[in-house]
Tab-separated table of C-alpha atoms in Angstrom:
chain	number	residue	atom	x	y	z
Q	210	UNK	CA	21.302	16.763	36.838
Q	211	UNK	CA	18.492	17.967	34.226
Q	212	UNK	CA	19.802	16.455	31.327
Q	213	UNK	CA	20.278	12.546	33.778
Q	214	UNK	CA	16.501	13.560	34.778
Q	215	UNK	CA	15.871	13.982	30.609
Q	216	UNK	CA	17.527	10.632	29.494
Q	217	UNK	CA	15.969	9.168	32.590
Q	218	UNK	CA	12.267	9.985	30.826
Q	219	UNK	CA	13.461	7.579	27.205
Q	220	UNK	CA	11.675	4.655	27.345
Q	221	UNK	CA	14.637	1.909	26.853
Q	222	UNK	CA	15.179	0.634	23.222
Q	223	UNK	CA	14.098	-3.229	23.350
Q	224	UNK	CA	16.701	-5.649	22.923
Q	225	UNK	CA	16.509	-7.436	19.700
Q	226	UNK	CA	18.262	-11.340	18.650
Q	227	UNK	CA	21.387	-9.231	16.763
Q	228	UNK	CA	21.906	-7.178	20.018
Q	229	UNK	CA	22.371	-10.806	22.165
Q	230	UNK	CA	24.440	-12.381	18.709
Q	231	UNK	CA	26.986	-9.402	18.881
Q	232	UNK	CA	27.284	-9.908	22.464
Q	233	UNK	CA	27.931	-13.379	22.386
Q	234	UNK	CA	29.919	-13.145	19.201
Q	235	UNK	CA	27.864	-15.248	17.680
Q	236	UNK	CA	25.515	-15.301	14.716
Q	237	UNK	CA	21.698	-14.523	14.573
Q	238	UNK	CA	20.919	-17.875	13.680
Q	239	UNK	CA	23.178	-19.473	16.317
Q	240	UNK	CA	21.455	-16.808	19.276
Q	241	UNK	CA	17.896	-18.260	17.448
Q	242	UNK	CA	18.672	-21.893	17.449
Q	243	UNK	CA	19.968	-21.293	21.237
Q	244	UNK	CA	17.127	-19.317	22.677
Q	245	UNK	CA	13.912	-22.037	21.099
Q	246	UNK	CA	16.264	-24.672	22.373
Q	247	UNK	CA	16.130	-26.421	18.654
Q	248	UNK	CA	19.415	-28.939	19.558
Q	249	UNK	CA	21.787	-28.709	16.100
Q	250	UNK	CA	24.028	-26.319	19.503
Q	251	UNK	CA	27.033	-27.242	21.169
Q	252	UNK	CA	25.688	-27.152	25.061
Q	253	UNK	CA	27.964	-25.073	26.230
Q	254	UNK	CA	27.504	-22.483	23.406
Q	255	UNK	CA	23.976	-22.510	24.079
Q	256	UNK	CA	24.808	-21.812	28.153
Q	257	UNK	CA	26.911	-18.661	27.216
Q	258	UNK	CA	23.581	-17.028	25.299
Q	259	UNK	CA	21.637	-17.785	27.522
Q	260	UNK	CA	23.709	-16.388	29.816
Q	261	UNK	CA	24.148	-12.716	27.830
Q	262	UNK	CA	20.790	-12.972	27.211
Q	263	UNK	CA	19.408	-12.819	30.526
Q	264	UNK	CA	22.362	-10.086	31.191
Q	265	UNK	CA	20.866	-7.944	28.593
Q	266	UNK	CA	17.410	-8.846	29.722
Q	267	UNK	CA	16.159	-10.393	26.039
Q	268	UNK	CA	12.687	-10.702	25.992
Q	269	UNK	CA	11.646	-13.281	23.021
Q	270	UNK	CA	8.821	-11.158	20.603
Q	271	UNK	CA	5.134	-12.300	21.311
Q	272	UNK	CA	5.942	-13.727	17.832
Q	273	UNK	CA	8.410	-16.257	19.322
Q	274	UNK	CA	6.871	-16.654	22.375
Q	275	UNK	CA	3.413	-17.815	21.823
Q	276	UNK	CA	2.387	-18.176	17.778
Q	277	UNK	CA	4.604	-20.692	16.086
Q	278	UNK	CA	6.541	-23.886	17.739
Q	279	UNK	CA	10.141	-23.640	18.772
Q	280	UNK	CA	11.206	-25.721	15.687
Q	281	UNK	CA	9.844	-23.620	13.124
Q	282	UNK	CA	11.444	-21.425	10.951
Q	283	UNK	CA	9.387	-18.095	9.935
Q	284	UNK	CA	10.405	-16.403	6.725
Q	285	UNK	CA	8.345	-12.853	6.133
Q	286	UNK	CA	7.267	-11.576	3.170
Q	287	UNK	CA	6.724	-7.688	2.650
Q	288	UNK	CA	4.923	-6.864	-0.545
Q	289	UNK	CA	3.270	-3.410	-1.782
Q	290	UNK	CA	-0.320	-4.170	-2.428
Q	291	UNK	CA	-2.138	-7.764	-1.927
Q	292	UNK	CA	-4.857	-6.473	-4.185
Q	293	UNK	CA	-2.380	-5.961	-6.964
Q	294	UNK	CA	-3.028	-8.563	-9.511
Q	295	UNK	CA	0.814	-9.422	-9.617
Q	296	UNK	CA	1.467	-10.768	-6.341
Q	297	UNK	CA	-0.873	-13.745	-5.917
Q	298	UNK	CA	1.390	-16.346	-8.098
Q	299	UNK	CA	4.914	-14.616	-6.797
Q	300	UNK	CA	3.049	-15.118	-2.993
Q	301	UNK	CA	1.784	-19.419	-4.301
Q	302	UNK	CA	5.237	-19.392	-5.154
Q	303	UNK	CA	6.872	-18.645	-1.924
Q	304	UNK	CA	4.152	-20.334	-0.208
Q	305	UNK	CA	4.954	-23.486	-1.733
Q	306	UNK	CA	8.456	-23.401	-1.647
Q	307	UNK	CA	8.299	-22.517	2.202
Q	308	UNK	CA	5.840	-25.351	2.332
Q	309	UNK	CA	8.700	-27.989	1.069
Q	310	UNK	CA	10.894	-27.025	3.609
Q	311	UNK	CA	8.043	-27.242	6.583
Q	312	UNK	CA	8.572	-23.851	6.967
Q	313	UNK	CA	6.047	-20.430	8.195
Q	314	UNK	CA	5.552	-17.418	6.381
Q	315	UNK	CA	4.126	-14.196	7.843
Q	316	UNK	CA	2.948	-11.928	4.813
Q	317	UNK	CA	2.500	-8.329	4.928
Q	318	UNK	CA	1.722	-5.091	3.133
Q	319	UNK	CA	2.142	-1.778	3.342
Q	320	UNK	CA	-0.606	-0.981	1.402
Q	321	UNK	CA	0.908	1.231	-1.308
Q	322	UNK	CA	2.526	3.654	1.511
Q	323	UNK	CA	6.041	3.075	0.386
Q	324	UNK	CA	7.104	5.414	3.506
Q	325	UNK	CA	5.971	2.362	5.997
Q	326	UNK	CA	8.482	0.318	4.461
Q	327	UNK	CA	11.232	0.676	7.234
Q	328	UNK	CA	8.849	0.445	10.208
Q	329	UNK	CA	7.172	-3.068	8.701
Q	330	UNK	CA	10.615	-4.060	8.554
Q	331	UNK	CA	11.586	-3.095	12.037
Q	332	UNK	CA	8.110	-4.791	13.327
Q	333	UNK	CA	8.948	-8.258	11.380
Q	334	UNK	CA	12.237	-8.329	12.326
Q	335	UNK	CA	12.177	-9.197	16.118
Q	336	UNK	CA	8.935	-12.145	14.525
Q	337	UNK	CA	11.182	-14.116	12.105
Q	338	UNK	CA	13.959	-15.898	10.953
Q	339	UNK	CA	14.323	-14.046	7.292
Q	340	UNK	CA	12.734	-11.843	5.134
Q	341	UNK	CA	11.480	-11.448	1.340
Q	342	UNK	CA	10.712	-8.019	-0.144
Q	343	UNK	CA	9.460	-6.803	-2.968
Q	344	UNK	CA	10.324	-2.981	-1.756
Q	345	UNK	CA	11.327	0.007	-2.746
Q	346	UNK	CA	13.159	1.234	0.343
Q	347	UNK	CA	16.630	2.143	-0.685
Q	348	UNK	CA	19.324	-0.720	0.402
Q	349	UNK	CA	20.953	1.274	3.458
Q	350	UNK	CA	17.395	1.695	4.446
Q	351	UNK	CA	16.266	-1.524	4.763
Q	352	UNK	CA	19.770	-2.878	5.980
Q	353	UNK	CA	19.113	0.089	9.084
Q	354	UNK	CA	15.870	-1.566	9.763
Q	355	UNK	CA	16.533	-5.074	9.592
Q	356	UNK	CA	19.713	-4.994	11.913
Q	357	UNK	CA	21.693	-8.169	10.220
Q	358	UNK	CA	19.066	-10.133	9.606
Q	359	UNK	CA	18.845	-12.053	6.236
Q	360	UNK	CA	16.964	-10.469	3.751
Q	361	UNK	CA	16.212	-11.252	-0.073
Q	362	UNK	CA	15.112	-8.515	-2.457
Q	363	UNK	CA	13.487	-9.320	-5.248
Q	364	UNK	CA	12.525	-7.179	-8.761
Q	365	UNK	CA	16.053	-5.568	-8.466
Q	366	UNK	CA	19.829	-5.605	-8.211
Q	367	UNK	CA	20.906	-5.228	-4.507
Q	368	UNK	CA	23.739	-2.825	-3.816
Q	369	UNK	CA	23.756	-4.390	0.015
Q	370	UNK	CA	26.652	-7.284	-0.181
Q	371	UNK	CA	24.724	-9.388	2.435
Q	372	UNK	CA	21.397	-9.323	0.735
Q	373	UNK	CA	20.144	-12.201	-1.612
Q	374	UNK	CA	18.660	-11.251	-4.248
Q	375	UNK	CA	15.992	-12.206	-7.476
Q	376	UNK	CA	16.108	-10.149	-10.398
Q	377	UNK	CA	14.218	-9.915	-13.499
Q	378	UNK	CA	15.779	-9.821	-16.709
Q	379	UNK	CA	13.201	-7.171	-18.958
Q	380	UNK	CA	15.794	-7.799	-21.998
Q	381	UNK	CA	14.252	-10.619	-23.496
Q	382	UNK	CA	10.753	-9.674	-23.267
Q	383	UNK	CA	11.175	-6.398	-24.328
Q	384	UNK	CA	13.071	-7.271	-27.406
Q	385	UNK	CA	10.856	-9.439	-28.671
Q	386	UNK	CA	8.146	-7.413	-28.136
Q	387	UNK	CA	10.119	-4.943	-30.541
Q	388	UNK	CA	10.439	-7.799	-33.063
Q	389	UNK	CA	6.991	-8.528	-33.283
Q	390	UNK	CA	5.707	-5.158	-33.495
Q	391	UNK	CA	8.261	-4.543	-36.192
Q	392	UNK	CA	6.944	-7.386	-38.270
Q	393	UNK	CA	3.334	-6.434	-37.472
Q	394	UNK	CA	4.238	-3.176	-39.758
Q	395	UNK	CA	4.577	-0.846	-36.473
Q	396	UNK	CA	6.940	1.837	-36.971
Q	397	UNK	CA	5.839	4.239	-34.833
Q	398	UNK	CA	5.340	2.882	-31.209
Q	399	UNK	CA	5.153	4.684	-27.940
Q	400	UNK	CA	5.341	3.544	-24.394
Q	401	UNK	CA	3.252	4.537	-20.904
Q	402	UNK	CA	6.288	4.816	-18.358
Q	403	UNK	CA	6.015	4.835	-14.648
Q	404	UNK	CA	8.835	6.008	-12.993
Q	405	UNK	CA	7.674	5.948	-9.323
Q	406	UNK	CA	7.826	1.948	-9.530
Q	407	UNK	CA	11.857	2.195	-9.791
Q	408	UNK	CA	12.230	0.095	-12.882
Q	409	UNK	CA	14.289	2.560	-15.538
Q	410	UNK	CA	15.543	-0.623	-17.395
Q	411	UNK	CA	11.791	-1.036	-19.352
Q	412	UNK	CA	11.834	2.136	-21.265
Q	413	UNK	CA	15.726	1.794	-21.419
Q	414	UNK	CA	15.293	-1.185	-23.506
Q	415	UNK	CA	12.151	-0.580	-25.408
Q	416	UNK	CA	14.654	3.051	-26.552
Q	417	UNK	CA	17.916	0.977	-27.565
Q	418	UNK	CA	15.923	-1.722	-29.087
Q	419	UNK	CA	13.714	0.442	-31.068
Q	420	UNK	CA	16.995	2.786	-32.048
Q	421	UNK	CA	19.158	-0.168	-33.024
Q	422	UNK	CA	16.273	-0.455	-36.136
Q	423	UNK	CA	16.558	2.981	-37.069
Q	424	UNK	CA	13.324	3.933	-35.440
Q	425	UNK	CA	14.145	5.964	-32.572
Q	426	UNK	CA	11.402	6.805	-29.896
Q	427	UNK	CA	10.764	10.509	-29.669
Q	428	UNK	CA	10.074	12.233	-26.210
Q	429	UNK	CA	6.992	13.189	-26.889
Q	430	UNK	CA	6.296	9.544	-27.611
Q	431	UNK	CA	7.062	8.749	-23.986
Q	432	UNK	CA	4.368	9.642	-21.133
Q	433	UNK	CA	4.520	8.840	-17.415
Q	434	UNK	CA	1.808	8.525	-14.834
Q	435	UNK	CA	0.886	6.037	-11.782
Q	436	UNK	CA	0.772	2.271	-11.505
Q	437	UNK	CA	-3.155	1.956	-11.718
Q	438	UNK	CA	-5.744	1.432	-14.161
Q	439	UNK	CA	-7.050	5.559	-13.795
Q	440	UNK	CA	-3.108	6.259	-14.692
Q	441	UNK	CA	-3.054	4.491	-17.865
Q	442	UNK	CA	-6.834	5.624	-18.559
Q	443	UNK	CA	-5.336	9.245	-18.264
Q	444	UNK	CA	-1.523	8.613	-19.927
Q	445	UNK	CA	-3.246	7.053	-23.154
Q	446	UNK	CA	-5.060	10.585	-23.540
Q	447	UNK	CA	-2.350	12.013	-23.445
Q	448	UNK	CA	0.130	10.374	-25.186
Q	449	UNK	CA	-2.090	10.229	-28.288
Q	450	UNK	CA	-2.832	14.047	-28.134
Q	451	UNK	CA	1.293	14.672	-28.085
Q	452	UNK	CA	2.039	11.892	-30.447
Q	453	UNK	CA	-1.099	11.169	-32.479
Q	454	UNK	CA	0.703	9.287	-35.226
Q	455	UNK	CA	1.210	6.066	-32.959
Q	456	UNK	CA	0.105	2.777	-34.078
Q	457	UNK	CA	1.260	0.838	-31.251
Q	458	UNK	CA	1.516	1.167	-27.794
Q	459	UNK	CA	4.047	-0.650	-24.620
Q	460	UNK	CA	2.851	-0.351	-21.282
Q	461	UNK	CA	4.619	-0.147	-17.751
Q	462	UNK	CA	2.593	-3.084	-16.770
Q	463	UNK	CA	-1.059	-4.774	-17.927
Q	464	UNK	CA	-2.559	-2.952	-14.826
Q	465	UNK	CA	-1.576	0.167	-17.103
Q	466	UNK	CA	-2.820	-1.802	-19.928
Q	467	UNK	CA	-6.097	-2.070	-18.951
Q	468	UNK	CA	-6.711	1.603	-18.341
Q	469	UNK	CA	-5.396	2.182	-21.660
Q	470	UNK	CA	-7.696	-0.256	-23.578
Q	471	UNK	CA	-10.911	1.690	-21.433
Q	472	UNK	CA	-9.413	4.925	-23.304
Q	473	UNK	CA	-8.418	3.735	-26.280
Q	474	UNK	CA	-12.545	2.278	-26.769
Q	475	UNK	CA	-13.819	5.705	-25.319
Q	476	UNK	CA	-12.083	7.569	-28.348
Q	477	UNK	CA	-13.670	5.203	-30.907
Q	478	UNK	CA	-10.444	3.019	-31.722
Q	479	UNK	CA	-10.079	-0.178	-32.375
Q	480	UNK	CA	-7.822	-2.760	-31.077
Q	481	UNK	CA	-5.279	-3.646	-32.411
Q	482	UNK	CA	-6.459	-1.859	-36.131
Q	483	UNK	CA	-6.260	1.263	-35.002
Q	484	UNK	CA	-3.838	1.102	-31.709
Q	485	UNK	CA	-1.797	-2.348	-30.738
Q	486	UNK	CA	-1.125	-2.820	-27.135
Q	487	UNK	CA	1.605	-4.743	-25.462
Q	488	UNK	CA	1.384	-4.889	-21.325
Q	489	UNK	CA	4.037	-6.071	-18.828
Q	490	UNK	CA	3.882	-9.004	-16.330
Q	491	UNK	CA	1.370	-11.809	-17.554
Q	492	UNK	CA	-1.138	-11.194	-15.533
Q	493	UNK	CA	-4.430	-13.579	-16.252
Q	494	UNK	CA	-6.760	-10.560	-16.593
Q	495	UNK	CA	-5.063	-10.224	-20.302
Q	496	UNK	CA	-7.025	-12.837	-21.517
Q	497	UNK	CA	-10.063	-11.626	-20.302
Q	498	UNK	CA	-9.996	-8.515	-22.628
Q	499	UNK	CA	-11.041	-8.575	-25.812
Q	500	UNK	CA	-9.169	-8.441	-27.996
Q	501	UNK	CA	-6.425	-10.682	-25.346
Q	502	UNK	CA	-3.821	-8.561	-24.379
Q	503	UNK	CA	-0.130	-9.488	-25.567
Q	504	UNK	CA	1.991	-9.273	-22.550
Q	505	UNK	CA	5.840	-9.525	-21.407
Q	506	UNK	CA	5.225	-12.342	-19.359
Q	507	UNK	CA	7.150	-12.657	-15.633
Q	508	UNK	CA	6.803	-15.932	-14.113
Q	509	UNK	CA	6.038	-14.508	-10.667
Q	510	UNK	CA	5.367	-18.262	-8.857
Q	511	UNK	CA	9.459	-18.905	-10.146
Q	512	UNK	CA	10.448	-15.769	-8.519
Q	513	UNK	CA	8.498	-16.294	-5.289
Q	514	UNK	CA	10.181	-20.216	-5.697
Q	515	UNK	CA	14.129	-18.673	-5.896
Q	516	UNK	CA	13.546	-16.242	-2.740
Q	517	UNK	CA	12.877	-19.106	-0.556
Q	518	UNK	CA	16.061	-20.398	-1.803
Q	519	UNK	CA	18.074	-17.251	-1.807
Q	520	UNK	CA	17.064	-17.084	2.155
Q	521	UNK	CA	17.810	-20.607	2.972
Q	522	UNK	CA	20.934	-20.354	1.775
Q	523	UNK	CA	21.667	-16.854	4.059
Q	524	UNK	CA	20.295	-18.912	7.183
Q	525	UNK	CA	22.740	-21.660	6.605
Q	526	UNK	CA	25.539	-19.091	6.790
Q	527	UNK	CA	25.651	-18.754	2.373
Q	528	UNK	CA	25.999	-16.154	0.401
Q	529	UNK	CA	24.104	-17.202	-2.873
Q	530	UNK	CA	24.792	-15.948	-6.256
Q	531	UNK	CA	22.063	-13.415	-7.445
Q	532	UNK	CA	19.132	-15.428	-8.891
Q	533	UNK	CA	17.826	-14.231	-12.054
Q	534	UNK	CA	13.804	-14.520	-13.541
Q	535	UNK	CA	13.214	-13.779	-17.336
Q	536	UNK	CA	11.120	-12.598	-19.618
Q	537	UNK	CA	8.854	-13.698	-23.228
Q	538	UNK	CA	6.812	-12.296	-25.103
Q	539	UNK	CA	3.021	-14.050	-24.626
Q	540	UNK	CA	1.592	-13.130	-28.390
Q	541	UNK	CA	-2.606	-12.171	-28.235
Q	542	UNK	CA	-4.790	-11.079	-30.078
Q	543	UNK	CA	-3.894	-6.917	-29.330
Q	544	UNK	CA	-0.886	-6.626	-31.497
Q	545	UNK	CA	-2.014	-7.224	-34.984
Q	546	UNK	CA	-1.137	-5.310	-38.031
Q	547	UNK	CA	-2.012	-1.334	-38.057
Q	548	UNK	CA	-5.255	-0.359	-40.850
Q	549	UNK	CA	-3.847	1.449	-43.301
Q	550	UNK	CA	-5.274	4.831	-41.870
Q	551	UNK	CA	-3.616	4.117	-39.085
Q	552	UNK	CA	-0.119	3.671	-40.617
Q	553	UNK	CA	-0.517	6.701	-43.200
């Protein structure tokens, strides 16, 4: 009797669209289309929801309810930081795509708590009709949180079979960033890593490329730190006191960049005589540097573009190929030729 008392005292998990589409047999979409009464429904189909619904006492979200109209579809869009300097074009991206198709999207951030990730999830879930991440919540993770409904990952392979997904492809870009150091007379390059952001295949790249012209990358050569400007500020230091023979430098990213070029000046060398750097992503601030900084460019408003498609195609019942973005080399003024001190 203690232990009926007990389970008495849980507060009742809410019922969500996928609990009313299992129970009708039916498909999120088809449970959605039913319950804001948007007429592409056989009548009778729509009775039968309706019917479990009320059974299992499905309360629409607030979401649903009261902020957007019946007949619109609401895509959301979880990214890590709104501040970073990446998102904006990958967010005008989806934003215009969504706008071709007269549909809503709902951004959100988790503010560089990677933890949140699930419970922003859970929360958007039961307020649209897809979703578009840029996360770094394992795949069983965010398939636990999102309970069936269609989700697109982006900046990654998915290992979830029901997940679109938009990928970069860092071959390209690194290679040729490889090339052109090469023929700048760089022999001896390093790279600031950052590990936390999940992306191996950067320094994997840079080390084959680099290896395949019989100029391996030593680990000392190789330093790892944060995603900010204060962790490339601090990574430069220390990648030129355990390999001070570079001459040119790759980045994680031209966040990274930037705090490198602040160290780099603060030790009294110049760019790119006595250090070249090459950033990550394309990011307008490059330019603003001086010397410009030579970049792997992303286009972020494509990706943003091929999400919207990847989820259009899950809500019409698809299963779209993976959609790939990739990279070039944008050539600036920070990857000239090394001095000659700084090649002896």
């Amino acid at each position: 009797m203690e232990k009926d008392r007990s389970t008495a005292r849980r507060p009742a998990q809410r019922v969500t669209l996928r609990d009313v589409a299992k129970a009708a047999g039916v498909s999120h979409q088809t449970v959605s289309r039913a319950i804001n009464d948007k007429g592409e429904i056989d009548p009778e189909t729509r009775r039968r929801i309706l019917e479990v619904a009320q059974q299992l006492r499905y309360r629409p979200s607030r979401f649903a309810r009261g902020l957007v109209r019946p007949d619109t579809t609401t895509i959301g869009l979880v990214i890590d930081d709104i501040l970073n300097p990446f998102f904006p074009e990958l967010i005008a991206g989806v934003m215009s795509a969504a706008e071709q198709r007269s549909w809503t999207v709902l951004i959100s951030t988790v503010q560089n708590d990677h933890g949140r990730e699930p419970e922003l999830l859970r929360s958007l879930a039961g307020q649209v009709d897809a979703l578009i991440g840029y996360l770094y919540e394992r795949d069983a993770g965010i398939a636990e949180a999102i309970e069936g409904l269609p989700m697109v990952v982006m900046g990654r392979p998915a290992q979830h079979p029901a997940f679109g997904v938009v990928d970069v492809d860092v071959r390209p870009g690194v290679q040729a960033a490889v090339d052109h150091l090469l023929a700048q007379g760089h022999q001896r390059i390093g790279m600031i890593d950052c590990p936390t952001a999940c992306d191996p295949l950067r320094r994997q790249v840079l080390l084959e490329a680099t290896a395949a012209q019989g100029l391996p990358i030593p680990a000392e050569a190789i330093v790892e730190t944060e995603q900010s400007q204060a962790g490339g500020e601090e990574a430069l230091a220390r990648l030129l006191k355990a390999a001070p023979g570079l001459t040119a430098v790759l980045a994680f990213n031209d966040v990274v960049a930037l705090g490198a070029y602040r160290t780099a000046r603060s030790l009294g060398l110049t760019i790119p005589g006595d250090l070249a750097l090459v950033g990550f992503d394309g990011l307008s601030l490059g330019e603003i540097l001086d010397p410009p900084l030579t970049t792997i460019n992303i286009d972020k408003r494509r990706m943003g573009e091929l999400a919207v498609a990847q989820a259009e195609c899950l809500l019409n019942g698809e299963h779209p190929p993976p959609a790939t973005v990739t990279t070039d080399l944008l050539v600036r003024a920070s990857t000239g030729s090394p001095s000659a001190g700084a090649s002896g």
